[in-house]
Short mmCIF file of C-alpha atoms in Angstrom, two decimals:
data_model
loop_
_atom_site.label_atom_id
_atom_site.label_comp_id
_atom_site.label_asym_id
_atom_site.label_seq_id
_atom_site.Cartn_x
_atom_site.Cartn_y
_atom_site.Cartn_z
CA MET V 22 125.65 119.39 128.91
CA THR V 23 124.76 116.32 126.87
CA ASN V 24 123.51 117.03 123.39
CA ASN V 25 122.01 114.06 121.60
CA ARG V 26 120.61 116.14 118.75
CA ILE V 27 121.15 114.90 115.20
CA THR V 28 121.99 118.25 113.62
CA ASP V 29 123.34 116.91 110.33
CA HIS V 30 121.63 114.20 108.33
CA PRO V 31 122.76 112.98 104.90
CA VAL V 32 119.20 112.75 103.54
CA LEU V 33 117.03 114.86 105.87
CA GLY V 34 119.53 117.75 105.86
CA LYS V 35 120.60 120.15 108.60
CA LEU V 36 118.51 120.94 111.64
CA GLU V 37 118.32 124.72 111.55
CA ASN V 38 116.22 127.64 112.78
CA GLN V 39 114.74 125.75 115.74
CA THR V 40 112.89 127.74 118.39
CA PRO V 41 114.15 126.94 121.91
CA VAL V 42 111.58 126.11 124.60
CA LYS V 43 112.46 126.04 128.33
CA PHE V 44 110.76 123.61 130.71
CA THR V 45 111.56 121.98 134.04
CA PHE V 46 111.93 118.30 134.92
CA ASP V 47 112.04 117.47 138.63
CA GLY V 48 112.95 121.11 139.33
CA THR V 49 115.85 121.43 136.86
CA THR V 50 115.45 123.68 133.81
CA TYR V 51 116.11 122.18 130.37
CA THR V 52 115.85 123.52 126.85
CA GLY V 53 114.19 121.66 124.00
CA PHE V 54 112.97 122.71 120.57
CA GLU V 55 109.47 123.76 119.61
CA GLY V 56 107.65 120.61 118.46
CA ASP V 57 109.62 118.34 120.79
CA THR V 58 107.71 115.95 122.99
CA ILE V 59 108.69 115.79 126.66
CA ALA V 60 110.41 112.46 125.91
CA SER V 61 112.42 113.74 122.95
CA ALA V 62 113.42 116.98 124.67
CA LEU V 63 114.67 115.07 127.72
CA LEU V 64 116.54 112.45 125.69
CA ALA V 65 118.16 115.26 123.68
CA ASN V 66 119.47 116.46 127.07
CA GLY V 67 120.73 112.98 127.93
CA ILE V 68 117.86 112.03 130.25
CA ARG V 69 116.31 108.62 129.73
CA GLN V 70 114.62 107.77 133.00
CA LEU V 71 111.10 109.24 133.23
CA ARG V 72 109.65 107.43 136.23
CA VAL V 73 110.04 104.55 138.61
CA HIS V 74 107.68 101.62 138.78
CA GLU V 75 105.04 102.68 141.32
CA GLU V 76 105.42 99.52 143.36
CA THR V 77 109.00 98.29 142.95
CA GLY V 78 110.83 101.56 142.30
CA ALA V 79 112.51 100.07 139.22
CA PRO V 80 113.58 102.73 136.68
CA ARG V 81 111.48 103.17 133.51
CA ALA V 82 111.72 105.16 130.27
CA ILE V 83 110.04 105.27 126.88
CA TYR V 84 109.32 101.93 125.25
CA CYS V 85 107.04 102.44 122.22
CA ASN V 86 107.32 106.25 121.85
CA ILE V 87 103.97 106.42 120.01
CA GLY V 88 101.47 106.42 122.86
CA HIS V 89 100.56 102.74 123.13
CA CYS V 90 102.53 101.34 126.05
CA PHE V 91 102.12 104.08 128.72
CA GLU V 92 105.60 103.33 130.08
CA CYS V 93 106.57 107.03 129.85
CA ARG V 94 103.88 108.51 132.09
CA VAL V 95 104.94 111.64 133.97
CA THR V 96 103.25 114.45 135.90
CA VAL V 97 102.70 117.64 133.89
CA ASP V 98 101.70 120.81 135.74
CA ASP V 99 100.41 118.58 138.56
CA THR V 100 98.35 116.27 136.32
CA ASP V 101 99.67 112.74 136.62
CA GLY V 102 99.60 109.89 134.10
CA VAL V 103 100.54 112.10 131.13
CA ARG V 104 102.41 110.35 128.32
CA ALA V 105 105.79 112.03 127.78
CA CYS V 106 106.00 110.66 124.22
CA MET V 107 102.71 112.27 123.10
CA THR V 108 102.89 115.61 124.89
CA THR V 109 104.58 118.62 123.31
CA ILE V 110 106.70 120.84 125.55
CA ARG V 111 105.54 124.39 126.27
CA GLU V 112 107.47 127.33 127.71
CA ASN V 113 107.71 126.98 131.52
CA MET V 114 105.98 123.60 131.55
CA LYS V 115 106.53 121.81 134.87
CA VAL V 116 107.28 118.14 134.37
CA ASP V 117 107.87 115.72 137.23
CA SER V 118 108.94 112.09 137.06
CA GLY V 119 106.59 109.32 138.14
CA LYS V 120 107.24 108.35 141.77
CA LEU V 121 107.02 105.34 144.03
CA GLN V 122 103.48 104.91 145.37
CA ALA V 123 102.00 103.32 148.45
CA VAL V 124 100.66 99.83 147.75
CA PRO V 125 98.13 99.12 150.48
CA PHE V 126 96.14 96.46 148.62
CA LYS V 127 98.89 94.42 147.05
CA SER V 128 98.23 91.14 148.83
CA LYS V 129 95.46 88.62 148.12
CA PRO V 130 92.23 89.07 150.15
CA GLU V 131 92.82 85.85 152.09
CA GLU V 132 96.18 87.29 153.23
CA TRP V 133 94.64 90.54 154.48
CA PRO V 134 94.98 91.15 158.24
CA ARG V 135 91.73 90.54 160.15
CA THR V 136 92.74 92.72 163.10
CA TYR V 137 95.05 95.69 163.70
CA ALA V 138 97.39 93.41 165.65
CA GLU V 139 97.69 91.15 162.58
CA PHE V 140 98.32 94.19 160.41
CA GLU V 141 101.13 95.39 162.66
CA LYS V 142 102.68 91.95 162.68
CA SER V 143 102.62 91.60 158.89
CA SER V 144 103.98 95.13 158.44
CA LYS V 145 106.97 94.44 160.62
CA LYS V 146 107.75 91.21 158.79
CA ASP V 147 108.94 93.15 155.71
CA GLY V 148 110.85 95.65 157.79
CA VAL V 149 108.96 98.52 156.15
CA PRO V 150 105.31 99.47 156.48
CA HIS V 151 103.03 98.82 153.50
CA VAL V 152 101.71 102.37 153.46
CA MET A 25 77.23 116.78 112.77
CA TYR A 26 80.08 115.81 110.45
CA ASP A 27 79.63 113.79 107.25
CA VAL A 28 82.68 111.82 108.31
CA VAL A 29 85.10 111.73 111.23
CA ILE A 30 88.43 110.16 110.33
CA ILE A 31 90.49 108.71 113.17
CA GLY A 32 94.17 108.77 112.24
CA ALA A 33 96.04 111.41 110.24
CA GLY A 34 98.48 109.00 108.61
CA PRO A 35 98.73 108.25 104.88
CA ALA A 36 95.35 106.44 104.86
CA GLY A 37 93.42 109.01 106.91
CA LEU A 38 94.82 112.05 105.08
CA SER A 39 94.24 110.53 101.62
CA ALA A 40 90.65 109.69 102.57
CA ALA A 41 90.12 113.22 103.89
CA ILE A 42 91.39 114.65 100.60
CA ALA A 43 89.01 112.44 98.57
CA CYS A 44 86.08 113.47 100.79
CA ARG A 45 86.94 117.17 100.71
CA GLU A 46 87.17 117.05 96.90
CA SER A 47 83.45 116.23 96.96
CA ASN A 48 82.96 118.93 99.60
CA LEU A 49 82.00 116.63 102.47
CA HIS A 50 82.09 118.00 106.03
CA VAL A 51 85.20 116.24 107.37
CA LEU A 52 87.07 116.10 110.66
CA VAL A 53 90.40 114.30 111.01
CA ILE A 54 91.73 113.58 114.49
CA ASP A 55 95.05 112.11 115.59
CA GLU A 56 96.67 111.43 118.91
CA PHE A 57 100.19 112.44 117.88
CA PRO A 58 101.06 116.18 118.02
CA LYS A 59 101.87 116.22 114.28
CA PRO A 60 99.93 114.82 111.30
CA GLY A 61 101.49 112.07 109.18
CA GLY A 62 101.26 109.05 111.46
CA ARG A 63 104.09 106.56 111.15
CA LEU A 64 104.73 107.77 107.62
CA LEU A 65 106.67 110.65 109.24
CA GLY A 66 109.52 108.43 110.37
CA GLN A 67 109.96 106.48 107.13
CA LEU A 68 113.19 106.92 105.21
CA HIS A 69 114.51 104.32 102.83
CA GLN A 70 116.04 103.97 99.42
CA GLU A 71 113.86 102.29 96.79
CA PRO A 72 115.44 99.65 94.50
CA THR A 73 115.40 102.42 91.85
CA GLY A 74 117.79 104.44 94.04
CA GLU A 75 115.19 107.08 94.88
CA TRP A 76 114.63 108.03 98.52
CA TRP A 77 111.27 107.52 100.15
CA ASN A 78 111.17 110.38 102.64
CA GLY A 79 108.14 110.19 104.94
CA ILE A 80 108.37 113.84 106.03
CA GLU A 81 108.24 115.00 102.38
CA GLU A 82 105.41 112.56 101.57
CA THR A 83 103.45 113.87 104.55
CA LYS A 84 104.01 117.45 103.37
CA ILE A 85 102.53 116.61 99.95
CA LEU A 86 99.41 115.13 101.58
CA MET A 87 99.12 118.00 104.08
CA ASP A 88 99.47 120.63 101.35
CA LYS A 89 96.56 119.04 99.45
CA ALA A 90 94.46 118.70 102.60
CA THR A 91 95.15 122.32 103.60
CA THR A 92 94.29 123.65 100.14
CA LEU A 93 90.94 121.86 100.49
CA ASN A 94 90.37 123.47 103.93
CA THR A 95 90.36 120.17 105.76
CA GLU A 96 89.74 120.35 109.50
CA ILE A 97 92.54 118.40 111.21
CA LYS A 98 92.97 118.25 114.99
CA CYS A 99 96.15 116.70 116.37
CA GLY A 100 96.90 115.75 119.96
CA ILE A 101 93.39 114.35 120.45
CA SER A 102 92.81 110.80 121.70
CA ALA A 103 89.65 108.88 120.81
CA HIS A 104 88.92 106.50 123.66
CA HIS A 105 85.38 105.33 122.90
CA ILE A 106 82.89 105.22 120.05
CA GLU A 107 79.13 104.71 120.24
CA LYS A 108 76.82 103.72 117.41
CA THR A 109 73.86 106.12 117.43
CA ASP A 110 70.64 106.34 115.38
CA HIS A 111 72.25 108.89 113.07
CA GLY A 112 75.77 107.53 112.90
CA TYR A 113 78.58 107.55 115.43
CA SER A 114 79.61 109.47 118.54
CA VAL A 115 83.37 109.67 118.89
CA HIS A 116 84.44 110.26 122.49
CA THR A 117 87.75 112.07 122.87
CA ASN A 118 89.69 113.94 125.55
CA GLU A 119 88.41 117.14 123.90
CA GLY A 120 84.74 116.26 123.84
CA VAL A 121 82.35 114.17 121.75
CA PHE A 122 82.17 114.48 117.96
CA GLU A 123 79.02 113.38 116.12
CA SER A 124 79.31 112.00 112.62
CA GLU A 125 77.18 110.24 110.01
CA ASN A 126 80.09 108.12 108.81
CA LEU A 127 83.29 107.01 110.44
CA LEU A 128 86.65 106.00 109.03
CA ILE A 129 89.02 104.21 111.37
CA ALA A 130 92.57 104.53 110.06
CA THR A 131 94.52 103.91 113.25
CA GLY A 132 97.37 101.99 111.64
CA ALA A 133 99.42 99.41 113.47
CA ALA A 134 101.20 98.79 116.75
CA GLU A 135 104.37 96.86 117.45
CA THR A 136 104.27 93.38 118.89
CA ALA A 137 106.18 93.26 122.16
CA VAL A 138 108.98 90.69 122.41
CA PRO A 139 109.79 90.48 126.10
CA ILE A 140 113.25 89.27 127.10
CA PRO A 141 114.82 89.54 130.59
CA GLY A 142 115.84 93.13 131.32
CA TRP A 143 113.52 94.70 128.75
CA THR A 144 112.05 97.27 131.15
CA LEU A 145 115.41 99.03 131.68
CA PRO A 146 115.71 102.62 130.43
CA GLY A 147 117.46 102.37 127.05
CA VAL A 148 115.35 99.46 125.81
CA MET A 149 112.77 100.54 123.25
CA SER A 150 110.76 99.25 120.34
CA ILE A 151 112.42 99.66 116.94
CA GLY A 152 109.63 102.07 115.94
CA ALA A 153 110.40 104.23 118.98
CA ALA A 154 113.97 104.60 117.75
CA GLN A 155 112.68 105.49 114.27
CA VAL A 156 110.49 108.31 115.57
CA MET A 157 113.24 109.67 117.85
CA THR A 158 115.80 109.60 115.04
CA ASN A 159 113.89 110.87 112.02
CA VAL A 160 111.02 112.90 113.49
CA HIS A 161 112.56 114.41 116.64
CA ARG A 162 116.15 114.22 115.41
CA VAL A 163 117.41 112.83 118.71
CA ARG A 164 120.10 110.13 119.02
CA VAL A 165 118.69 107.19 121.00
CA GLY A 166 122.18 106.22 122.25
CA ASN A 167 125.81 105.82 121.30
CA LYS A 168 125.92 102.13 120.50
CA GLY A 169 123.10 99.64 120.36
CA VAL A 170 121.90 96.27 119.30
CA VAL A 171 118.70 95.32 117.45
CA VAL A 172 116.82 92.30 118.79
CA GLY A 173 114.62 90.76 116.10
CA VAL A 174 115.40 90.39 112.41
CA ASN A 175 112.56 91.26 110.06
CA VAL A 176 111.58 93.66 107.25
CA LEU A 177 110.84 96.53 109.60
CA SER A 178 113.90 96.18 111.83
CA ALA A 179 116.30 95.95 108.89
CA ALA A 180 114.85 99.10 107.34
CA ILE A 181 115.02 101.06 110.61
CA ALA A 182 118.51 99.76 111.46
CA ARG A 183 119.59 101.34 108.19
CA GLU A 184 117.88 104.62 109.20
CA LEU A 185 119.79 104.63 112.51
CA GLN A 186 123.05 104.12 110.63
CA LEU A 187 122.21 107.00 108.29
CA ALA A 188 121.75 109.29 111.30
CA GLY A 189 125.19 108.30 112.58
CA VAL A 190 123.98 106.02 115.38
CA GLU A 191 126.27 103.02 115.80
CA LEU A 192 124.78 99.52 115.87
CA HIS A 193 126.80 96.52 117.02
CA SER A 194 124.60 94.05 115.15
CA MET A 195 121.13 92.61 114.70
CA ALA A 196 120.33 89.29 116.36
CA LEU A 197 117.32 87.19 117.36
CA PRO A 198 115.57 87.25 120.73
CA ALA A 199 116.21 84.19 122.92
CA SER A 200 113.53 81.55 122.48
CA ASN A 201 110.71 81.65 125.04
CA PRO A 202 106.95 81.02 124.96
CA VAL A 203 106.33 84.58 123.75
CA THR A 204 109.08 85.08 121.18
CA LYS A 205 108.13 81.95 119.16
CA ASN A 206 108.86 82.48 115.43
CA HIS A 207 110.97 85.57 116.08
CA ALA A 208 113.47 83.26 117.82
CA ASN A 209 113.46 80.53 115.16
CA PRO A 210 116.32 80.94 112.63
CA ARG A 211 114.46 79.02 109.91
CA LYS A 212 111.38 81.24 110.19
CA VAL A 213 113.52 84.37 110.31
CA MET A 214 115.40 83.26 107.19
CA GLU A 215 112.07 83.05 105.35
CA GLY A 216 111.48 86.69 106.20
CA LEU A 217 115.03 87.77 105.44
CA VAL A 218 114.95 86.55 101.85
CA ARG A 219 112.01 88.86 101.20
CA ILE A 220 114.12 91.95 101.86
CA ALA A 221 117.21 90.52 100.19
CA HIS A 222 116.77 92.56 97.01
CA LEU A 223 117.28 95.69 99.12
CA ALA A 224 120.63 94.50 100.43
CA PRO A 225 123.90 95.17 98.68
CA SER A 226 125.29 91.80 99.65
CA ALA A 227 126.26 89.02 97.31
CA PHE A 228 125.44 86.40 99.92
CA ILE A 229 121.92 87.61 100.48
CA ARG A 230 121.27 88.18 96.80
CA PHE A 231 122.45 84.63 96.19
CA GLY A 232 120.02 83.48 98.85
CA SER A 233 117.13 85.44 97.41
CA LYS A 234 117.39 83.65 94.04
CA PHE A 235 117.08 80.20 95.51
CA ALA A 236 115.32 80.84 98.76
CA LYS A 237 111.89 79.87 97.43
CA ALA A 238 112.99 76.28 97.95
CA GLU A 239 112.86 75.27 101.59
CA TRP A 240 115.92 72.98 101.33
CA VAL A 241 118.05 75.91 100.15
CA ARG A 242 116.89 78.02 103.08
CA ASN A 243 117.73 75.15 105.43
CA ILE A 244 121.26 74.97 104.03
CA ALA A 245 121.61 78.73 104.39
CA VAL A 246 120.53 78.52 108.05
CA SER A 247 122.81 75.56 108.77
CA PHE A 248 125.88 77.16 107.20
CA TYR A 249 125.13 80.71 108.29
CA PRO A 250 128.49 82.55 108.68
CA LYS A 251 129.74 82.92 112.28
CA GLY A 252 130.39 86.61 111.81
CA GLY A 253 126.88 87.18 110.46
CA VAL A 254 125.93 88.42 107.01
CA LYS A 255 126.66 92.08 106.57
CA MET A 256 123.98 94.42 105.32
CA TRP A 257 125.25 97.98 104.87
CA GLY A 258 128.34 96.99 106.87
CA MET A 259 126.35 95.84 109.90
CA PRO A 260 126.32 92.13 110.86
CA ILE A 261 122.95 90.41 110.83
CA HIS A 262 123.03 87.27 112.97
CA ILE A 263 120.35 84.65 112.72
CA ARG A 264 122.40 82.05 114.61
CA LYS A 265 122.93 84.32 117.64
CA ALA A 266 120.36 85.42 120.19
CA ILE A 267 120.16 88.07 122.88
CA VAL A 268 119.31 86.18 126.07
CA GLN A 269 119.40 89.07 128.52
CA ILE A 270 119.70 92.83 128.78
CA ASN A 271 121.96 93.88 131.69
CA GLY A 272 122.14 97.02 133.82
CA THR A 273 120.87 98.45 137.09
CA GLU A 274 119.63 101.98 136.34
CA LYS A 275 119.89 101.73 132.55
CA VAL A 276 121.14 99.47 129.77
CA GLU A 277 124.83 98.66 130.21
CA SER A 278 125.25 95.53 128.08
CA VAL A 279 123.52 92.55 126.50
CA THR A 280 124.32 88.85 126.78
CA MET A 281 124.58 87.20 123.36
CA CYS A 282 124.62 83.44 122.74
CA ASP A 283 125.08 81.17 119.76
CA ILE A 284 121.94 79.26 118.82
CA THR A 285 121.33 76.12 116.79
CA ALA A 286 119.41 76.14 113.50
CA ASP A 287 116.28 75.42 115.58
CA GLY A 288 116.87 78.31 117.96
CA GLU A 289 118.27 76.38 120.93
CA ILE A 290 120.96 78.10 122.96
CA VAL A 291 124.48 76.64 122.70
CA LYS A 292 125.69 76.35 126.31
CA GLY A 293 128.89 78.17 127.20
CA SER A 294 128.68 80.52 124.21
CA GLU A 295 127.65 83.58 126.24
CA LYS A 296 129.34 86.85 125.36
CA ILE A 297 128.80 90.23 127.00
CA ILE A 298 128.49 93.11 124.56
CA GLU A 299 128.59 96.66 125.88
CA VAL A 300 125.77 98.81 124.52
CA ASP A 301 123.75 101.72 125.89
CA PHE A 302 120.53 101.03 124.01
CA VAL A 303 118.55 98.07 122.69
CA CYS A 304 115.83 98.10 120.03
CA ILE A 305 113.29 95.30 120.16
CA ALA A 306 111.54 94.42 116.90
CA GLY A 307 108.58 92.05 117.00
CA GLY A 308 106.81 93.17 113.85
CA LEU A 309 103.50 94.98 113.47
CA TYR A 310 99.86 94.12 114.12
CA PRO A 311 96.71 96.04 113.11
CA LEU A 312 95.63 98.54 115.79
CA ALA A 313 91.92 97.83 115.82
CA GLU A 314 90.47 98.34 119.33
CA LEU A 315 88.20 101.21 118.24
CA ALA A 316 86.52 99.04 115.58
CA SER A 317 86.03 96.41 118.23
CA VAL A 318 84.28 98.70 120.75
CA ILE A 319 81.59 99.57 118.18
CA GLY A 320 80.97 95.88 117.59
CA CYS A 321 82.51 95.48 114.15
CA PRO A 322 83.10 91.78 113.43
CA PHE A 323 86.71 90.60 113.24
CA GLN A 324 88.61 87.82 111.53
CA TYR A 325 92.07 86.50 112.42
CA VAL A 326 94.15 86.51 109.24
CA GLU A 327 97.81 85.67 109.77
CA GLU A 328 98.83 87.07 106.37
CA LEU A 329 97.41 90.47 107.35
CA GLY A 330 99.21 90.56 110.70
CA GLY A 331 96.49 89.57 113.17
CA HIS A 332 92.85 90.34 114.00
CA VAL A 333 91.39 92.55 111.27
CA PRO A 334 87.96 94.23 111.09
CA VAL A 335 85.89 92.45 108.43
CA HIS A 336 85.69 94.64 105.32
CA ASN A 337 85.25 94.44 101.57
CA GLU A 338 87.36 95.61 98.63
CA GLN A 339 85.76 99.08 98.89
CA MET A 340 86.85 99.42 102.54
CA GLU A 341 83.29 99.09 103.91
CA THR A 342 82.65 97.09 107.08
CA PRO A 343 79.37 95.23 107.75
CA LEU A 344 78.33 98.19 109.98
CA GLU A 345 76.57 100.89 108.01
CA GLY A 346 78.71 104.00 107.69
CA LEU A 347 81.82 102.40 109.20
CA PHE A 348 84.90 102.26 106.97
CA VAL A 349 88.50 101.18 107.52
CA ALA A 350 91.74 101.90 105.63
CA GLY A 351 95.48 101.52 106.05
CA ASN A 352 97.29 99.12 108.36
CA ILE A 353 94.18 98.43 110.46
CA THR A 354 93.12 96.31 107.44
CA GLY A 355 96.45 94.44 107.27
CA ILE A 356 100.16 95.23 107.49
CA GLU A 357 101.39 96.70 104.21
CA SER A 358 103.47 99.67 103.07
CA ALA A 359 102.50 103.35 103.43
CA LYS A 360 101.92 103.52 99.67
CA VAL A 361 99.21 100.86 99.93
CA ALA A 362 97.71 102.69 102.93
CA ARG A 363 97.59 105.89 100.90
CA ALA A 364 95.83 104.17 97.98
CA GLN A 365 93.39 102.50 100.39
CA GLY A 366 92.67 105.88 101.98
CA THR A 367 91.70 107.41 98.65
CA LEU A 368 89.47 104.40 97.97
CA ALA A 369 87.82 104.61 101.40
CA GLY A 370 87.25 108.34 100.88
CA LEU A 371 85.47 107.68 97.58
CA SER A 372 83.34 104.97 99.19
CA ILE A 373 82.32 107.45 101.89
CA VAL A 374 81.44 110.02 99.20
CA LYS A 375 79.26 107.36 97.54
CA GLN A 376 77.53 106.61 100.86
CA LYS A 377 76.83 110.31 101.44
CA LEU A 378 75.85 111.45 97.93
CA ARG A 379 73.82 108.47 96.80
CA ASP A 380 73.02 109.90 93.35
CA HIS A 381 76.61 110.80 92.54
CA LYS A 382 76.95 109.78 88.85
CA ASP A 383 80.57 109.00 88.13
CA ILE A 384 81.54 107.74 91.57
CA ASN A 385 81.32 104.03 90.76
CA ALA A 386 83.85 104.37 87.95
CA LYS A 387 86.19 106.26 90.30
CA ILE A 388 85.81 103.58 92.95
CA GLN A 389 86.62 100.81 90.46
CA GLN A 390 89.70 102.76 89.40
CA ALA A 391 90.75 103.21 93.03
CA VAL A 392 90.30 99.47 93.71
CA ALA A 393 92.55 98.70 90.73
CA ASN A 394 95.06 101.26 91.95
CA VAL A 395 95.31 99.64 95.41
CA GLN A 396 96.12 96.32 93.74
CA ALA A 397 98.64 97.92 91.37
CA VAL A 398 100.45 99.64 94.26
CA ARG A 399 100.42 96.37 96.23
CA ASP A 400 101.90 94.41 93.33
CA ALA A 401 104.66 96.99 92.84
CA ALA A 402 105.62 97.21 96.54
CA SER A 403 109.37 96.98 97.12
CA ILE A 404 108.90 95.91 100.73
CA GLN A 405 106.36 93.20 101.36
CA PHE A 406 105.61 92.50 104.99
CA HIS A 407 103.96 89.15 104.34
CA PRO A 408 104.31 86.94 101.23
CA GLY A 409 100.68 85.78 101.44
CA ILE A 410 99.14 89.24 101.39
CA ASP A 411 96.86 88.48 98.39
CA GLU A 412 95.54 85.29 100.02
CA GLY A 413 94.97 87.26 103.24
CA ARG A 414 92.98 89.90 101.38
CA LYS A 415 90.82 87.19 99.77
CA LYS A 416 90.11 85.65 103.19
CA ILE A 417 88.89 88.92 104.67
CA GLU A 418 86.73 89.71 101.62
CA SER A 419 85.04 86.31 101.73
CA ALA A 420 84.42 86.89 105.45
CA PHE A 421 82.61 90.10 104.45
CA GLU A 422 80.48 88.22 101.89
CA GLU A 423 79.49 85.73 104.58
CA TYR A 424 78.37 88.57 106.85
CA LYS A 425 76.30 90.09 104.06
CA ILE A 426 74.49 86.79 103.50
CA SER A 427 73.82 86.15 107.18
#
């Protein structure tokens, strides 16, 4: 198991007497410390990736870590769009990574199919359906 | 109905709350982060005197005072909207609406993004993100990294990463593009570097700091900048090298570094691949002021203060009755200045509430003088023109009063 915890620090001292907290991320159980955010608890366990870009599927993780950029949004106990960097872990919390989403309205209005036949044609062009 | 709601539990917000509670005002402090302290929490640096500035300890001192005074502080609450009402302000949060006669916005600063190709990969983060992970959460952000962007903040945090045992390959500039602008210009970066030189145990930099007030000396320093970089605490700082790209498929695997000319242009054929597993991007700070803007507080762009700043006077009052500001929202300065400004803002709020309070004016004058004294003594100055910037914003306030 990866442990990225800084247990000894020349100025801040030793990290001692921490209370462990168990939570799940995408179905796997991890242990963090009381006071950890979802982002810090996962990184301590060696996990960086928190979601994929909803449209492209590109991997994403924390960027600002102080709640401004919303790059770290995850699903917590079935509520989506929760910032992993601002949310403290709780015992048995269920965290799920952000997933790929359907993008039905990506194109410009003038490119929208006028008929179902046009829709089918444009869907097949990409090889995969839009929805 | 509160006498004052304070948004932000950093050094400014907490100090203001203490000043208000000392006069027994009904105070509520809210903050989005799960712990109080704001960005003060992550700070850890050695003063020129050799003493350590430990943000966690400084926060404890403020929190002890606030707790002794029974201050109501709610963390993990986000304010997303504010309305001006007939009696004051309605602060809309994810935990309901709070009504208050007065309002202090002490939301601090945010980091300017410096996008370079590959910056969305897991393992790329702002330098402040690395600071919070390292010092607040005590989590290593990676095994070996590189810092993109050379400025006061990134040099200080690079040192903090080193202290925690996190290896850094070097610090370098971002590649020049329409967004990176001055951050990618070696001459501009050199101007900033000489301001932190007194903190560096390096003969080269100390030499530079003595003469760097003259532009021609800085130009020579940029032109003859050593190929291996100038070492600060054993780590090379490059201002003639830039990171042009961050590489990797699922996460950061390496960066591409290039030599650059004194004007920031890439030297063709100089590309080198450096294996790292994390990258910190440092674009400097700007005042986080959206909440002042939604209420309709007038703004002024003041470069010396770090960006768009709510118009306010020396006593931290804005042109809107009952609206006060303190800390980095008023301009980018150190936590010590924010703390002094918070105390001052708190006293101004006390004056607003208890109009017949006898000795408050003397206290306010003392607090104004204290802010200036702390500013003058600051070991880290984010912008050399801070005093000019302050004058600009105060004259903007005078203009609003007249009109």
